[in-house]
mmCIF file of C-alpha atoms in Angstrom:
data_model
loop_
_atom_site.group_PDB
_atom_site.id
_atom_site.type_symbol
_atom_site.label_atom_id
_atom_site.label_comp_id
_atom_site.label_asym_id
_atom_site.label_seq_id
_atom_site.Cartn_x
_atom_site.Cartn_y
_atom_site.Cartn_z
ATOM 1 C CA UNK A 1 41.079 -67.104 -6.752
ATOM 2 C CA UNK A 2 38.204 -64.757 -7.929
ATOM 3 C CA UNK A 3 35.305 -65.660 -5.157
ATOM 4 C CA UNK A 4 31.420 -65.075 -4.923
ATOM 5 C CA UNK A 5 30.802 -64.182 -1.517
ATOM 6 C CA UNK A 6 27.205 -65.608 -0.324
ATOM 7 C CA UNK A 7 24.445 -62.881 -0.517
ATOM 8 C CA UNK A 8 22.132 -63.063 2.410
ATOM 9 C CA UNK A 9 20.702 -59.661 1.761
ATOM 10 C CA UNK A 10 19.955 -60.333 -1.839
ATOM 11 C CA UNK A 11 21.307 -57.139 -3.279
ATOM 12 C CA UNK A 12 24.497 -56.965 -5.188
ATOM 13 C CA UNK A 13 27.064 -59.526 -5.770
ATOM 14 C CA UNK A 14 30.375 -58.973 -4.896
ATOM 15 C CA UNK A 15 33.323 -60.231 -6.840
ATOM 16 C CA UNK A 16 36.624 -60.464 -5.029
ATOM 17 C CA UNK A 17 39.676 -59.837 -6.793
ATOM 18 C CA UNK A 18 42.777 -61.045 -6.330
ATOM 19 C CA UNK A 19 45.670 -61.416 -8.099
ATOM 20 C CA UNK A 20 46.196 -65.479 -8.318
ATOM 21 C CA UNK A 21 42.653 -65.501 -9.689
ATOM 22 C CA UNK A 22 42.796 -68.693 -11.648
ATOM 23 C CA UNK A 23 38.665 -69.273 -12.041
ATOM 24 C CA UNK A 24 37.521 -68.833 -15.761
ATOM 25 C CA UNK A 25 33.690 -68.863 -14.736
ATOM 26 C CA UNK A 26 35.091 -65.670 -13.010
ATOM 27 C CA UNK A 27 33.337 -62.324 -15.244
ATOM 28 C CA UNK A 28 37.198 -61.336 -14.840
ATOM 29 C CA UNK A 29 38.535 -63.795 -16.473
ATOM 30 C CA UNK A 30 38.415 -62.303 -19.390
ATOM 31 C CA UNK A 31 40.778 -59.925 -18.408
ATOM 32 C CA UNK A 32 43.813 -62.815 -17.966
ATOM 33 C CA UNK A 33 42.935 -64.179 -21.480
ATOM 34 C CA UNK A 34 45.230 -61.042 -23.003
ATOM 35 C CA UNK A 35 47.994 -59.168 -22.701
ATOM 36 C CA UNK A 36 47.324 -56.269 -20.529
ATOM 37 C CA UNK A 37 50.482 -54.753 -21.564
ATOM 38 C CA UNK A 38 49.400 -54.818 -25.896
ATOM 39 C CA UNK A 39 46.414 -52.385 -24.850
ATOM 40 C CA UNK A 40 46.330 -48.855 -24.060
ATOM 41 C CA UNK A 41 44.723 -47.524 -21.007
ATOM 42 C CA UNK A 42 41.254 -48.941 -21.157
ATOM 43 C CA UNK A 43 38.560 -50.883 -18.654
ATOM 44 C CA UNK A 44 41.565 -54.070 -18.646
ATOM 45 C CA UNK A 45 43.771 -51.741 -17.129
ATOM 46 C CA UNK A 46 41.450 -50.683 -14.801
ATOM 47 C CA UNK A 47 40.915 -54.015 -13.967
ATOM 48 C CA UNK A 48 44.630 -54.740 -13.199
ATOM 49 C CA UNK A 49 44.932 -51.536 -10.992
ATOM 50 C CA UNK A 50 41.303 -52.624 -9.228
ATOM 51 C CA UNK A 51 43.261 -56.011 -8.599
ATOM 52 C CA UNK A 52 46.395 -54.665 -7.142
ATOM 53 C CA UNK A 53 44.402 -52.770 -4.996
ATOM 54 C CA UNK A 54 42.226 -55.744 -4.186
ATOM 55 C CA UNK A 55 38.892 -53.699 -4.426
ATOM 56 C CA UNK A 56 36.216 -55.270 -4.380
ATOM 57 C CA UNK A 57 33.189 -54.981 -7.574
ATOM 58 C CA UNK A 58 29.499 -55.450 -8.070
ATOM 59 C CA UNK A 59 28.475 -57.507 -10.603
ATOM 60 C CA UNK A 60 26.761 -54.605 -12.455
ATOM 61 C CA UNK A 61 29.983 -52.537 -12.020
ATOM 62 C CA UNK A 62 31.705 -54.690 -14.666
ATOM 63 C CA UNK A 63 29.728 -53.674 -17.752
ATOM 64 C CA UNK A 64 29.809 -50.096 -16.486
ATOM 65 C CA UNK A 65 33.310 -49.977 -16.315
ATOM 66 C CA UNK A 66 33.658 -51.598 -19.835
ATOM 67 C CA UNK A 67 31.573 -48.842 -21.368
ATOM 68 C CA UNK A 68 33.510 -45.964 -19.898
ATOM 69 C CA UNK A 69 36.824 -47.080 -20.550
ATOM 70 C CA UNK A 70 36.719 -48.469 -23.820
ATOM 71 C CA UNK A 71 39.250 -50.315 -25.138
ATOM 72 C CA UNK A 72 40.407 -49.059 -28.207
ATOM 73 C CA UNK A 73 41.877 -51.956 -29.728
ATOM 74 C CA UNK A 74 38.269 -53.412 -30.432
ATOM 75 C CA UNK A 75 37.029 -50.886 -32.939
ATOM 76 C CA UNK A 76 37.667 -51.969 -36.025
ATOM 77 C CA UNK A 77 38.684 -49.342 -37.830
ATOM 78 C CA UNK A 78 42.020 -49.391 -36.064
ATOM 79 C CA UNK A 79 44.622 -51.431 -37.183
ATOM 80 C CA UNK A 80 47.227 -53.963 -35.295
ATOM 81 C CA UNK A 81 50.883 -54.439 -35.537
ATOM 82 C CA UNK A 82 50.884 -57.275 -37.665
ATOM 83 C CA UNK A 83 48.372 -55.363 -39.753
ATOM 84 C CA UNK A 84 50.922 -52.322 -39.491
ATOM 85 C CA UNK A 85 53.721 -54.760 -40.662
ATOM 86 C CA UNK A 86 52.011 -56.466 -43.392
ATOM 87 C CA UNK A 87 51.090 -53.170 -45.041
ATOM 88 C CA UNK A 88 54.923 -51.774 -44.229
ATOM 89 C CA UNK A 89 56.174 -55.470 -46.485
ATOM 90 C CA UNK A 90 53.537 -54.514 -49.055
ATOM 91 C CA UNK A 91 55.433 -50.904 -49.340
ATOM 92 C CA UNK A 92 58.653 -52.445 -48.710
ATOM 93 C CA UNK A 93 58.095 -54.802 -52.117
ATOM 94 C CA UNK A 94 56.436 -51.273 -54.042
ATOM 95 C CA UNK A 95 59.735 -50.086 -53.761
ATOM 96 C CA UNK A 96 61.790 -52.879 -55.394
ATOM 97 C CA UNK A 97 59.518 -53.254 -58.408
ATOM 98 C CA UNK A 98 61.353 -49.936 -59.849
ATOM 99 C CA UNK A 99 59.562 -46.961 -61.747
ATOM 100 C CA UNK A 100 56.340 -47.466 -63.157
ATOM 101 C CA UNK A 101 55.467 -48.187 -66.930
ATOM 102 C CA UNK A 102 53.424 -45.250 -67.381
ATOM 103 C CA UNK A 103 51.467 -42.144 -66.143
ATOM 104 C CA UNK A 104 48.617 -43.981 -65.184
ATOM 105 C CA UNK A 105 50.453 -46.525 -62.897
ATOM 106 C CA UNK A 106 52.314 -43.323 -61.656
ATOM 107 C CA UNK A 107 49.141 -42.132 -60.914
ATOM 108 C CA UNK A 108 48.244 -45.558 -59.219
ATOM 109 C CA UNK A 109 51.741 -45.894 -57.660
ATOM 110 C CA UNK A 110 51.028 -41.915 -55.987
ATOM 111 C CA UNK A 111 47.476 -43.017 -54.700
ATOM 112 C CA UNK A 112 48.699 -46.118 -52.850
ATOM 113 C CA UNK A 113 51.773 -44.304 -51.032
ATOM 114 C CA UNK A 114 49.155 -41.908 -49.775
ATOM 115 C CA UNK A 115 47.312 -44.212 -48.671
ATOM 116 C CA UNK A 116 49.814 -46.340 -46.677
ATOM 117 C CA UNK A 117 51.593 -43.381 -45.093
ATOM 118 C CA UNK A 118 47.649 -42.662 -43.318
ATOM 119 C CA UNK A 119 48.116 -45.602 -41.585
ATOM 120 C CA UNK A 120 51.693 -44.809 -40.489
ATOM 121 C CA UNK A 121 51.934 -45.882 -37.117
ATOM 122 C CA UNK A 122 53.200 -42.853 -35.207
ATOM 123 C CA UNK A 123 53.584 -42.646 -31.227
ATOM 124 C CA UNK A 124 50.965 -41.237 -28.928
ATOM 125 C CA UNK A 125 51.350 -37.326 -27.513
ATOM 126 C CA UNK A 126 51.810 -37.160 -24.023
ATOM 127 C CA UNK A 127 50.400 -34.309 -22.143
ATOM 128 C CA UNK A 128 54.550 -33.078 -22.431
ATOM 129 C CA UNK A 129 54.792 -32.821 -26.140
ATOM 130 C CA UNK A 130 50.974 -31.753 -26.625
ATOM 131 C CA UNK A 131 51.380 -28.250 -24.647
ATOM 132 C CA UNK A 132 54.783 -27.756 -26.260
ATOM 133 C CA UNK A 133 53.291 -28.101 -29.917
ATOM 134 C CA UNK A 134 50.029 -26.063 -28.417
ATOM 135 C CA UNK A 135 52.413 -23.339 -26.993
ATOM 136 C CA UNK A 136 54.023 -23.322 -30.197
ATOM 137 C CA UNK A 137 50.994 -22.779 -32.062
ATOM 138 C CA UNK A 138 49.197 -19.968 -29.401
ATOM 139 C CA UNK A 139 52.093 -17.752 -29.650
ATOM 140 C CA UNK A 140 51.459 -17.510 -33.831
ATOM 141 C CA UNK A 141 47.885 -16.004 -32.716
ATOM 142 C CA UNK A 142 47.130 -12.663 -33.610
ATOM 143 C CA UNK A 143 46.229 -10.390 -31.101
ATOM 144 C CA UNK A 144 42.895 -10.527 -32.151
ATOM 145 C CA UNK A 145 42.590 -13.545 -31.656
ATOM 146 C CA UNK A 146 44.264 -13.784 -28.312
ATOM 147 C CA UNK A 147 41.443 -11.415 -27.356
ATOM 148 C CA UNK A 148 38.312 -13.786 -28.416
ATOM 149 C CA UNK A 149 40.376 -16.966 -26.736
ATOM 150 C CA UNK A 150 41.692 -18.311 -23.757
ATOM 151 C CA UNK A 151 42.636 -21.974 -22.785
ATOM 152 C CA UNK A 152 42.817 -24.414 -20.018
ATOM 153 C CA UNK A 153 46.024 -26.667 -19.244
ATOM 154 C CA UNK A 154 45.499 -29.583 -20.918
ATOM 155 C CA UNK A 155 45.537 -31.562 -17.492
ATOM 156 C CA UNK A 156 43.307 -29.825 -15.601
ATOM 157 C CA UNK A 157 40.324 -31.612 -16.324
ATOM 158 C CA UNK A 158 41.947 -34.756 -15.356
ATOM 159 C CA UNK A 159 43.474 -33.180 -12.336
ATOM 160 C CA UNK A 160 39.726 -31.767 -11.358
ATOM 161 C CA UNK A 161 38.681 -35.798 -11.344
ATOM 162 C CA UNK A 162 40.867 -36.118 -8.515
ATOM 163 C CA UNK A 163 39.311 -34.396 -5.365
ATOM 164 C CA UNK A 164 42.324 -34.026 -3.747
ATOM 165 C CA UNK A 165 43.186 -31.827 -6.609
ATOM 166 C CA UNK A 166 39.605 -30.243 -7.555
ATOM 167 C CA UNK A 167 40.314 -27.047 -5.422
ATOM 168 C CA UNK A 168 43.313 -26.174 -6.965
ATOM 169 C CA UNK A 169 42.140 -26.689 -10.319
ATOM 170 C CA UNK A 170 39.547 -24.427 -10.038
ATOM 171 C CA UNK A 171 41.861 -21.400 -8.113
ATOM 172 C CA UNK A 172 44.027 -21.784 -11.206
ATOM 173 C CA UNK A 173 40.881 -21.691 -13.707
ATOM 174 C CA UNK A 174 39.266 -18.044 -12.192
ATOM 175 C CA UNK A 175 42.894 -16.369 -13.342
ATOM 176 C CA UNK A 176 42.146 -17.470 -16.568
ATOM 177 C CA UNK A 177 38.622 -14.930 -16.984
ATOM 178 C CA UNK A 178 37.310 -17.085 -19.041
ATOM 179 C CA UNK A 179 33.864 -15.729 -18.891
ATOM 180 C CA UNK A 180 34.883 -12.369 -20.643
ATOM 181 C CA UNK A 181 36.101 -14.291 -23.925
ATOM 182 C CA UNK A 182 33.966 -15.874 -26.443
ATOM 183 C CA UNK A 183 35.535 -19.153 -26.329
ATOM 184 C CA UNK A 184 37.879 -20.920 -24.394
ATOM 185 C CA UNK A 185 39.714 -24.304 -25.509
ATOM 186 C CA UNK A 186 39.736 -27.042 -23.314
ATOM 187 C CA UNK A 187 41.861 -30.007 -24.785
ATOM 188 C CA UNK A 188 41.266 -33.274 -22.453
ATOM 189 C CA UNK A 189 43.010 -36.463 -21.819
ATOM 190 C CA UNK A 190 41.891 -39.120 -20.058
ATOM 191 C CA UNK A 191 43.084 -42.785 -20.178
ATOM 192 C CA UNK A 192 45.328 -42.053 -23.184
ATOM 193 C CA UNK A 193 42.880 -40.599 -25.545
ATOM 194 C CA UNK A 194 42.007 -36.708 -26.804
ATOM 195 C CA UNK A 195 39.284 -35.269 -27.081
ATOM 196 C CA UNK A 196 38.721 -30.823 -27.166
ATOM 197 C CA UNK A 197 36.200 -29.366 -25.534
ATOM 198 C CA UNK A 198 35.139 -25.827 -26.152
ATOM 199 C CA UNK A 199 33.206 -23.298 -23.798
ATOM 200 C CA UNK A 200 31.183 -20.987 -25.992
ATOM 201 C CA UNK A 201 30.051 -17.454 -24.638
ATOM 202 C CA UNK A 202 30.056 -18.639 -20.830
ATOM 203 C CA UNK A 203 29.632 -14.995 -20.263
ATOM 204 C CA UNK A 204 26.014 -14.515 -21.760
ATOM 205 C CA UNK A 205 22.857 -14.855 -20.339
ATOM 206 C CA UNK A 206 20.262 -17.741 -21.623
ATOM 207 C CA UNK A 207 17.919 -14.885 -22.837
ATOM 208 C CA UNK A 208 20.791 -13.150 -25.170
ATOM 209 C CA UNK A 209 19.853 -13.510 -28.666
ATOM 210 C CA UNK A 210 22.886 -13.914 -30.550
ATOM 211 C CA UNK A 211 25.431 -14.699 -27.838
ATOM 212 C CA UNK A 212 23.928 -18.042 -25.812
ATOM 213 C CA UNK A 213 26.217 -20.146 -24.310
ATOM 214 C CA UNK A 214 27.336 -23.461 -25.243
ATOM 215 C CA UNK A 215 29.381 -26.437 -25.161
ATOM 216 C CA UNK A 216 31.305 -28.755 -28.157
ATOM 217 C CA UNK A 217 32.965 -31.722 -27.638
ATOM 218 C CA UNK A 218 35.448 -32.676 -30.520
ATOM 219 C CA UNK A 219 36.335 -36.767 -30.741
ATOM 220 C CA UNK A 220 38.013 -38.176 -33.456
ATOM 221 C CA UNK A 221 36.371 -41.740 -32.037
ATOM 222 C CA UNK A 222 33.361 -41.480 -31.995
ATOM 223 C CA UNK A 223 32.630 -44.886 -31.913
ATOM 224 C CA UNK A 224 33.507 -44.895 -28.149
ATOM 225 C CA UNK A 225 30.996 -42.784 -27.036
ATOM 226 C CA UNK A 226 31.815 -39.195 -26.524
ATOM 227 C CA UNK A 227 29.161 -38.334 -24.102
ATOM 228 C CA UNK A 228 29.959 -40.738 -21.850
ATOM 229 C CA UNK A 229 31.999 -37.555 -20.639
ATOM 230 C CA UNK A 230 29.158 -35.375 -20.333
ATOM 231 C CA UNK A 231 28.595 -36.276 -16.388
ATOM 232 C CA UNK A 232 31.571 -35.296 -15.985
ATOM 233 C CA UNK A 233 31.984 -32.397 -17.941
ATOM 234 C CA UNK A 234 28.968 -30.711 -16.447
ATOM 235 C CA UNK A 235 29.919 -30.981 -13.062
ATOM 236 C CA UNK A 236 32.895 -29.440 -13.683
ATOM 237 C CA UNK A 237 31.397 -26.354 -15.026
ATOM 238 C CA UNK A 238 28.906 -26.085 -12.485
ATOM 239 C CA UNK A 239 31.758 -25.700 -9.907
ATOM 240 C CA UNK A 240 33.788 -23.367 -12.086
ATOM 241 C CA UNK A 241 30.945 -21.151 -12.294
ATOM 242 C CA UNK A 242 29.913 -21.660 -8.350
ATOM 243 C CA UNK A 243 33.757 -20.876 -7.808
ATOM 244 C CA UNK A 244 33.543 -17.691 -9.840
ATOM 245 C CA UNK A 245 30.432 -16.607 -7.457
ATOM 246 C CA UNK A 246 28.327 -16.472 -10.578
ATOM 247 C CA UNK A 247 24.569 -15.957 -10.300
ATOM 248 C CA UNK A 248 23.174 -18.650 -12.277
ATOM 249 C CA UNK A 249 21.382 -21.899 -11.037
ATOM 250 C CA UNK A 250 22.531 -25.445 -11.634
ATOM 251 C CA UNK A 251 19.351 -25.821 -13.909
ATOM 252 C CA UNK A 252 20.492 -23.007 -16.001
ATOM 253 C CA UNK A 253 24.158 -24.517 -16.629
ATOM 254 C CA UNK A 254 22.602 -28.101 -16.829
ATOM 255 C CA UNK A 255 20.710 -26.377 -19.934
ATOM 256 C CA UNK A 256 23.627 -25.170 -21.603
ATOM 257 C CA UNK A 257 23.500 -27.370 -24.855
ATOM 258 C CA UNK A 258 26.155 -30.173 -25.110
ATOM 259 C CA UNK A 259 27.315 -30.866 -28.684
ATOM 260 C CA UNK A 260 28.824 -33.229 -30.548
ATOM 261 C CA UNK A 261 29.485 -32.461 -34.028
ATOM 262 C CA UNK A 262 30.864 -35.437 -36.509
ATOM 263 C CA UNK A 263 34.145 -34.439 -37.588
ATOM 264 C CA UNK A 264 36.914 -36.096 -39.282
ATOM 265 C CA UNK A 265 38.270 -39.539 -37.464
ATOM 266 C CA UNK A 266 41.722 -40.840 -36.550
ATOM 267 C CA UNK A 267 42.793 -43.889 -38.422
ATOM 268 C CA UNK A 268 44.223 -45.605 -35.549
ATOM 269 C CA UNK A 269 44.754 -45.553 -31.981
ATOM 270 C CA UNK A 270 47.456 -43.449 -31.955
ATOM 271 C CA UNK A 271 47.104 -40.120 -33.285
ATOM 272 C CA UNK A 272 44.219 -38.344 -31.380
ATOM 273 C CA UNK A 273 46.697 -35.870 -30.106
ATOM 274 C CA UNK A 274 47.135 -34.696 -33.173
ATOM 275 C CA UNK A 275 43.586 -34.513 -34.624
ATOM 276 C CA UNK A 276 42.782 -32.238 -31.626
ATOM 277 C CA UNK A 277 45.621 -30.243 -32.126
ATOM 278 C CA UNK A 278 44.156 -29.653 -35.758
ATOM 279 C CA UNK A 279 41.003 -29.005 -34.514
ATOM 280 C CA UNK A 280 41.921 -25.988 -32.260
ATOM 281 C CA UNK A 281 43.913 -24.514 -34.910
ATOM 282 C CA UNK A 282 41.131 -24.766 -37.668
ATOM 283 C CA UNK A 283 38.524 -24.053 -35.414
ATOM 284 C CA UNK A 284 40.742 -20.567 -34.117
ATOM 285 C CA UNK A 285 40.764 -19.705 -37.341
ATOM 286 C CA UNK A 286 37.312 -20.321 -38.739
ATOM 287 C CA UNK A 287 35.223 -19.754 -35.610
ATOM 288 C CA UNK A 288 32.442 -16.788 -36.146
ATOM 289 C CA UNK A 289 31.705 -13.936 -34.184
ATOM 290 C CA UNK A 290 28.721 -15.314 -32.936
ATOM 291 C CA UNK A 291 28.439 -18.842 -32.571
ATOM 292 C CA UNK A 292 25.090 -19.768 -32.956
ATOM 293 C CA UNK A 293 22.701 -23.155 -32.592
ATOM 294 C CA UNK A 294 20.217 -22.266 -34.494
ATOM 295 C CA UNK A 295 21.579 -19.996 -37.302
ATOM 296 C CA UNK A 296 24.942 -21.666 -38.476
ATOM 297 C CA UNK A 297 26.162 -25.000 -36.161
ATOM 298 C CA UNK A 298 27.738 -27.268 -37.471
ATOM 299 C CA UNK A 299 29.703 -24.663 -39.678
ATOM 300 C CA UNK A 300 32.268 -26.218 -40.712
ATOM 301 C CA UNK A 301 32.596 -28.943 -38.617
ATOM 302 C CA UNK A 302 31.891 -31.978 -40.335
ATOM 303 C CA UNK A 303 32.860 -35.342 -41.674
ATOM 304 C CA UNK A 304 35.105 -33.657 -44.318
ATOM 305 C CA UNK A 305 36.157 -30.530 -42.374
ATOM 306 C CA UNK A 306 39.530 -31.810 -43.449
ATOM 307 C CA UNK A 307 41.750 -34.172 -45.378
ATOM 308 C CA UNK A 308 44.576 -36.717 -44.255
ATOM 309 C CA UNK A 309 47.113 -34.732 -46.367
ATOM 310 C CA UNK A 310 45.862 -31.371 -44.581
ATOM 311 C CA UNK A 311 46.311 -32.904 -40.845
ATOM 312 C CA UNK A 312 50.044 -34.552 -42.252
ATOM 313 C CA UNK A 313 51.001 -31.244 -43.499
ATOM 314 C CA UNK A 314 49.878 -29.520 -40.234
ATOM 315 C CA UNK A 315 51.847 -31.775 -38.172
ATOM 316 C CA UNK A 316 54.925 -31.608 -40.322
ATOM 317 C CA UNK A 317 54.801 -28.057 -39.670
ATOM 318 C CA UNK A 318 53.864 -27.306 -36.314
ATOM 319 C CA UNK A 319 56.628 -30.567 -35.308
ATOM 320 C CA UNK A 320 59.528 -28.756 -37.268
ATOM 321 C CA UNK A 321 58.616 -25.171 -35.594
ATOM 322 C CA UNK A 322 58.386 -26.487 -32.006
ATOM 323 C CA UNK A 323 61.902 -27.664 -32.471
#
């Protein structure tokens, strides 16, 4: 059962968990009133691994926890598996009503099957199929562009969260030289969702006047908070650049802007994997020879950057390649 434990020293309390917890006055109990298994890695499954574990949880922890790991099944704009099957019936009973009557039902009829193959429910990428279909598309690069670019794994960041792992990490990150290329693609997962970050002229100094660095973070949900990474992120580049035996101070990197452009947004909680995969190849492509706050950002990245049709047609391509 989920216990308070008495507070003599009036700080904290504690919560106790355990796994026959039983008491719905518990600020866990929420967590037994659903299925763990319907929800992606969020703050429930954090929960269940806490409880196995039988750590132990301030109060103020809880809400903490629930705001880092969102769960993404509570944003509206995502839709459920009855909701999934409802709309497959709907195209299901299109079908069976024949050809339409005239151009402007065609046109109708055309509109609609758009619209419901957006919400096709596809599975997630893990970190496996991702580099394959990012290997895929790197090796199409020009030269040119191979020069301006580099990349990180797309699990070391998650690796570097694990201290036993940090060191590595950042051994493998100094053979990549990233601070003698203009930008360098980071694509992150962490608890199931995608997001890319991108280094910007790492190299430069904060007094260049066209070249000074910079940092974007690409989400396709936004409505969970994208800089909730920003702790993170920062202290990771502070030790790349300490591990490099660069010169600059941790006020200097803790400068280094930290954007977060609005760009186009997944339509459920599936395909993040592939928005980011879109975004490093349309960002490759359109990215300018010196990226610049104040004389061009956002560019082109924006709420209509892209179209659904453009990311489907992307995917059917790079998918068929990587083959």
């Amino acid at each position: 059962m989920s216990k308070r434990k008495p507070n003599k020293n009036k700080g904290p309390a504690i919560i106790d968990l355990d796994l026959d917890s039983s008491d719905l006055d518990s600020p866990i109990s929420e967590l037994f009133r659903y299925e763990v298994s319907k929800h992606r890695s969020c703050w429930r499954h954090v929960f269940a691994y806490l409880i196995v574990q039988k750590k132990k949880l301030a109060l103020k922890d809880i809400e903490l926890i629930k705001k880092r790991y969102p769960c993404l099944l509570e944003f509206p704009c995502h839709f459920h598996r009855g909701e999934r099957l409802k709309r497959k019936g709907k195209r299901e009973e299109m079908k069976e009503l024949g050809p339409p009557k005239d151009a402007k039902h065609a046109v109708s009829r055309k509109k609609e099957k758009l619209d419901s193959q957006a919400f096709e429910c596809k599975e997630k990428l893990g970190s496996e199929a991702f580099d394959r279909y990012f290997q895929n598309l790197w090796k199409n690069l020009s030269e040119d562009k191979r020069t301006s670019f580099t990349y990180l794994d797309c699990m070391w960041f998650s690796l570097y969260l694990q201290p036993s792992s940090r060191d590595k990490v950042l051994t493998w990150i100094k053979k990549k030289h990233i601070f003698s290329k203009k930008y360098v693609i980071v694509p992150i997962v962490c608890w199931s969702h995608w997001n890319l970050l991108i280094f910007c002229h790492f190299g430069e100094s904060e007094q260049s006047e066209t070249h000074k660095p910079c940092m974007l973070l690409l989400d396709s949900l936004e409505n969970a908070d994208p800089r909730r990474y920003e702790p993170d992120i920062r202290k990771f580049v502070l030790d790349i650049y300490k591990a490099e035996g660069r010169s600059e101070t941790k006020d200097f990197i803790y400068r280094i802007p930290f954007l977060v452009p609005k760009v186009p947004q997944q339509r459920n909680d599936v395909e993040c994997g592939n928005f980011v995969l879109y975004y490093i190849n349309l960002f490759i492509e359109g990215a300018p020879e010196n990226f610049s706050i104040e004389g061009g950002y956002p560019y082109f990245m924006k709420k209509n950057w892209f179209t659904p049709e453009g990311l489907e047609c992307f995917c059917q391509q790079l998918y068929s390649s990587s083959e």
